[in-house]
CSV table of C-alpha atoms in Angstrom, one decimal:
chain,number,residue,atom,x,y,z
A,1,MET,CA,23.8,-110.2,-40.6
A,2,THR,CA,27.0,-108.2,-40.6
A,3,PHE,CA,29.6,-109.1,-38.0
A,4,GLN,CA,32.7,-107.2,-37.1
A,5,VAL,CA,35.6,-109.5,-36.7
A,6,GLN,CA,38.9,-108.5,-35.1
A,7,ILE,CA,42.0,-110.6,-36.1
A,8,LYS,CA,45.3,-110.2,-34.3
A,9,VAL,CA,48.3,-111.6,-36.2
A,10,MET,CA,51.5,-111.7,-34.1
A,11,PRO,CA,55.0,-113.1,-34.6
A,12,LEU,CA,55.4,-116.5,-33.0
A,13,LYS,CA,56.7,-116.2,-29.4
A,14,ASP,CA,59.8,-118.2,-30.1
A,15,LEU,CA,60.9,-116.1,-33.0
A,16,LEU,CA,62.9,-112.9,-33.0
A,17,ASP,CA,60.9,-109.8,-33.8
A,18,PRO,CA,63.3,-107.3,-35.4
A,19,GLN,CA,60.6,-104.6,-35.7
A,20,GLY,CA,59.7,-105.0,-32.0
A,21,LYS,CA,63.4,-104.7,-31.1
A,22,ALA,CA,63.7,-101.5,-33.1
A,23,VAL,CA,60.7,-100.0,-31.4
A,24,LEU,CA,62.1,-101.1,-28.0
A,25,GLY,CA,65.4,-99.3,-28.8
A,26,GLY,CA,63.4,-96.2,-29.8
A,27,LEU,CA,61.4,-96.1,-26.6
A,28,HIS,CA,64.5,-96.5,-24.5
A,29,ASN,CA,66.1,-93.6,-26.4
A,30,LEU,CA,63.0,-91.5,-25.6
A,31,GLY,CA,63.6,-92.3,-21.9
A,32,MET,CA,60.9,-94.9,-21.5
A,33,THR,CA,63.2,-97.4,-19.7
A,34,GLY,CA,60.3,-99.2,-18.0
A,35,VAL,CA,59.4,-100.9,-21.2
A,36,GLN,CA,61.1,-104.3,-21.2
A,37,ASP,CA,59.8,-106.0,-24.4
A,38,VAL,CA,58.0,-105.0,-27.5
A,39,ARG,CA,56.4,-107.2,-30.1
A,40,VAL,CA,54.7,-105.8,-33.2
A,41,GLY,CA,52.1,-107.6,-35.3
A,42,LYS,CA,49.1,-106.7,-37.4
A,43,HIS,CA,45.5,-105.9,-36.4
A,44,ILE,CA,42.9,-106.6,-39.1
A,45,THR,CA,39.2,-105.6,-38.8
A,46,LEU,CA,36.8,-107.4,-41.2
A,47,GLN,CA,33.2,-106.7,-41.9
A,48,ILE,CA,31.6,-110.0,-42.7
A,49,GLU,CA,28.1,-110.7,-44.0
A,50,ALA,CA,27.2,-114.2,-42.7
A,51,ALA,CA,24.2,-116.1,-41.4
A,52,ASN,CA,25.5,-116.4,-37.9
A,53,GLU,CA,28.5,-115.8,-35.6
A,54,ALA,CA,29.9,-119.3,-36.2
A,55,ALA,CA,29.8,-118.8,-40.0
A,56,ALA,CA,31.5,-115.4,-39.7
A,57,LYS,CA,34.2,-116.9,-37.5
A,58,GLU,CA,34.8,-119.7,-40.1
A,59,ILE,CA,35.2,-117.2,-42.9
A,60,ALA,CA,37.7,-115.2,-40.7
A,61,GLU,CA,39.6,-118.4,-40.0
A,62,THR,CA,39.9,-119.3,-43.6
A,63,ALA,CA,40.9,-115.8,-44.5
A,64,SER,CA,43.6,-115.8,-41.8
A,65,LYS,CA,45.0,-119.2,-42.9
A,66,GLN,CA,45.0,-118.5,-46.6
A,67,LEU,CA,46.0,-114.8,-46.8
A,68,LEU,CA,46.4,-112.9,-43.6
A,69,ALA,CA,48.8,-114.9,-41.5
A,70,ASN,CA,51.9,-116.9,-42.4
A,71,ALA,CA,51.8,-119.9,-40.2
A,72,VAL,CA,55.5,-120.5,-40.3
A,73,MET,CA,56.2,-117.2,-38.6
A,74,GLU,CA,52.9,-115.9,-37.1
A,75,TYR,CA,49.9,-117.0,-35.1
A,76,PHE,CA,46.5,-115.4,-35.1
A,77,GLU,CA,43.6,-114.8,-32.8
A,78,ILE,CA,40.0,-114.1,-33.9
A,79,GLU,CA,37.3,-112.3,-32.0
A,80,VAL,CA,33.8,-111.8,-33.4
A,81,LEU,CA,31.9,-108.8,-32.2
A,82,LYS,CA,28.3,-108.1,-32.7
A,83,SER,CA,27.3,-106.4,-35.9
B,1,MET,CA,55.3,-105.1,-11.3
B,2,THR,CA,55.2,-106.1,-14.9
B,3,PHE,CA,52.2,-105.3,-17.0
B,4,GLN,CA,51.3,-106.6,-20.4
B,5,VAL,CA,49.9,-103.7,-22.5
B,6,GLN,CA,48.1,-104.3,-25.8
B,7,ILE,CA,48.0,-101.3,-28.2
B,8,LYS,CA,45.9,-101.3,-31.3
B,9,VAL,CA,46.8,-98.7,-33.9
B,10,MET,CA,44.4,-98.3,-36.8
B,11,PRO,CA,43.9,-95.9,-39.7
B,12,LEU,CA,41.4,-93.2,-38.9
B,13,LYS,CA,37.9,-94.2,-40.0
B,14,ASP,CA,37.5,-91.4,-42.5
B,15,LEU,CA,40.7,-92.2,-44.3
B,16,LEU,CA,41.2,-94.6,-47.2
B,17,ASP,CA,43.1,-97.7,-46.2
B,18,PRO,CA,44.9,-98.9,-49.4
B,19,GLN,CA,46.3,-102.0,-47.6
B,20,GLY,CA,42.9,-103.0,-46.5
B,21,LYS,CA,41.5,-102.5,-49.9
B,22,ALA,CA,44.2,-104.8,-51.3
B,23,VAL,CA,43.4,-107.5,-48.8
B,24,LEU,CA,39.7,-107.1,-49.6
B,25,GLY,CA,40.4,-107.7,-53.3
B,26,GLY,CA,42.6,-110.7,-52.4
B,27,LEU,CA,39.8,-112.3,-50.2
B,28,HIS,CA,37.2,-111.7,-53.0
B,29,ASN,CA,39.6,-113.4,-55.5
B,30,LEU,CA,39.8,-116.4,-53.1
B,31,GLY,CA,36.0,-116.6,-53.1
B,32,MET,CA,35.3,-115.0,-49.8
B,33,THR,CA,32.6,-112.6,-51.1
B,34,GLY,CA,31.0,-112.3,-47.7
B,35,VAL,CA,33.7,-110.0,-46.6
B,36,GLN,CA,32.6,-106.4,-47.1
B,37,ASP,CA,35.3,-104.3,-45.7
B,38,VAL,CA,38.8,-104.7,-44.4
B,39,ARG,CA,41.0,-102.3,-42.4
B,40,VAL,CA,44.6,-103.2,-41.5
B,41,GLY,CA,46.5,-101.6,-38.6
B,42,LYS,CA,49.2,-102.6,-36.1
B,43,HIS,CA,49.0,-104.5,-32.9
B,44,ILE,CA,51.7,-103.9,-30.4
B,45,THR,CA,52.4,-105.7,-27.2
B,46,LEU,CA,54.5,-104.1,-24.5
B,47,GLN,CA,55.9,-105.5,-21.3
B,48,ILE,CA,56.1,-102.6,-18.9
B,49,GLU,CA,57.6,-102.5,-15.5
B,50,ALA,CA,55.6,-100.0,-13.5
B,51,ALA,CA,54.4,-99.3,-10.0
B,52,ASN,CA,50.7,-99.8,-10.8
B,53,GLU,CA,48.3,-100.2,-13.7
B,54,ALA,CA,47.7,-96.4,-14.1
B,55,ALA,CA,51.4,-95.8,-14.4
B,56,ALA,CA,51.8,-98.6,-17.0
B,57,LYS,CA,48.9,-97.1,-19.0
B,58,GLU,CA,50.5,-93.7,-18.9
B,59,ILE,CA,53.8,-95.0,-20.2
B,60,ALA,CA,51.9,-96.8,-23.0
B,61,GLU,CA,50.0,-93.6,-23.9
B,62,THR,CA,53.2,-91.6,-24.1
B,63,ALA,CA,54.8,-94.3,-26.2
B,64,SER,CA,51.8,-94.3,-28.6
B,65,LYS,CA,51.8,-90.6,-29.0
B,66,GLN,CA,55.5,-90.1,-29.4
B,67,LEU,CA,56.4,-93.2,-31.5
B,68,LEU,CA,53.9,-95.8,-32.2
B,69,ALA,CA,50.9,-93.9,-33.8
B,70,ASN,CA,50.8,-91.0,-36.2
B,71,ALA,CA,47.9,-88.9,-35.0
B,72,VAL,CA,47.3,-87.4,-38.4
B,73,MET,CA,46.5,-90.8,-39.9
B,74,GLU,CA,45.9,-93.2,-37.0
B,75,TYR,CA,44.1,-93.6,-33.7
B,76,PHE,CA,45.1,-96.0,-30.9
B,77,GLU,CA,43.5,-97.9,-28.2
B,78,ILE,CA,45.3,-99.2,-25.1
B,79,GLU,CA,44.4,-102.2,-22.9
B,80,VAL,CA,46.4,-103.1,-19.8
B,81,LEU,CA,46.3,-106.8,-18.9
B,82,LYS,CA,47.5,-108.2,-15.6
B,83,SER,CA,51.2,-109.1,-15.4
C-alpha cells in the first residue's frame, strides 16, 4: 500500500529564526502589522510504499532523523494520511 | 485575539521539484527504497492579532499572495488554529 506522509520540520522554539524575522519585517512593510511572529520551516511530502501505516511512519521517522531534520536546530512532526 | 495560522507552500503538482528529487535520491542511497516520491515546500507559522478567525485568515491569505508564495510555481494552504 502507498501512504502519503506529511513531515513538518521547524526551527526549535528556543532558537532564533532569522528567515522568519525577515519575513516578519517584510509583512510589516506591506502594512500587515497584525502579524506578531513568523517562523519558517520545511514541509515535506513523501509517498511511501509500506505494509501498513505503522511501517510507513517508521520509515518517515528514520528519514527525518537521518536526512530531513537537523536535531540540533530543528524538530519534526509526522502525519500519515491514507494512500 | 491572537491566532496561530499555519501556511503550507508547496511546488505545483505539475512542476518538477529538483529539491524533492535530490532528497529522494538521498533516501534511496540510505536504503529507504520504499519511498517513491518526495516533494519539498515551506511551512510557515504566523501569530496574528485579529478580531476573529475570518480576519486572521484574510491577513494570512494576503500575506501568502503578496510575499510567501509565488503563484507561478507554488500553491498554498492555510489553516487557522485557536490562539
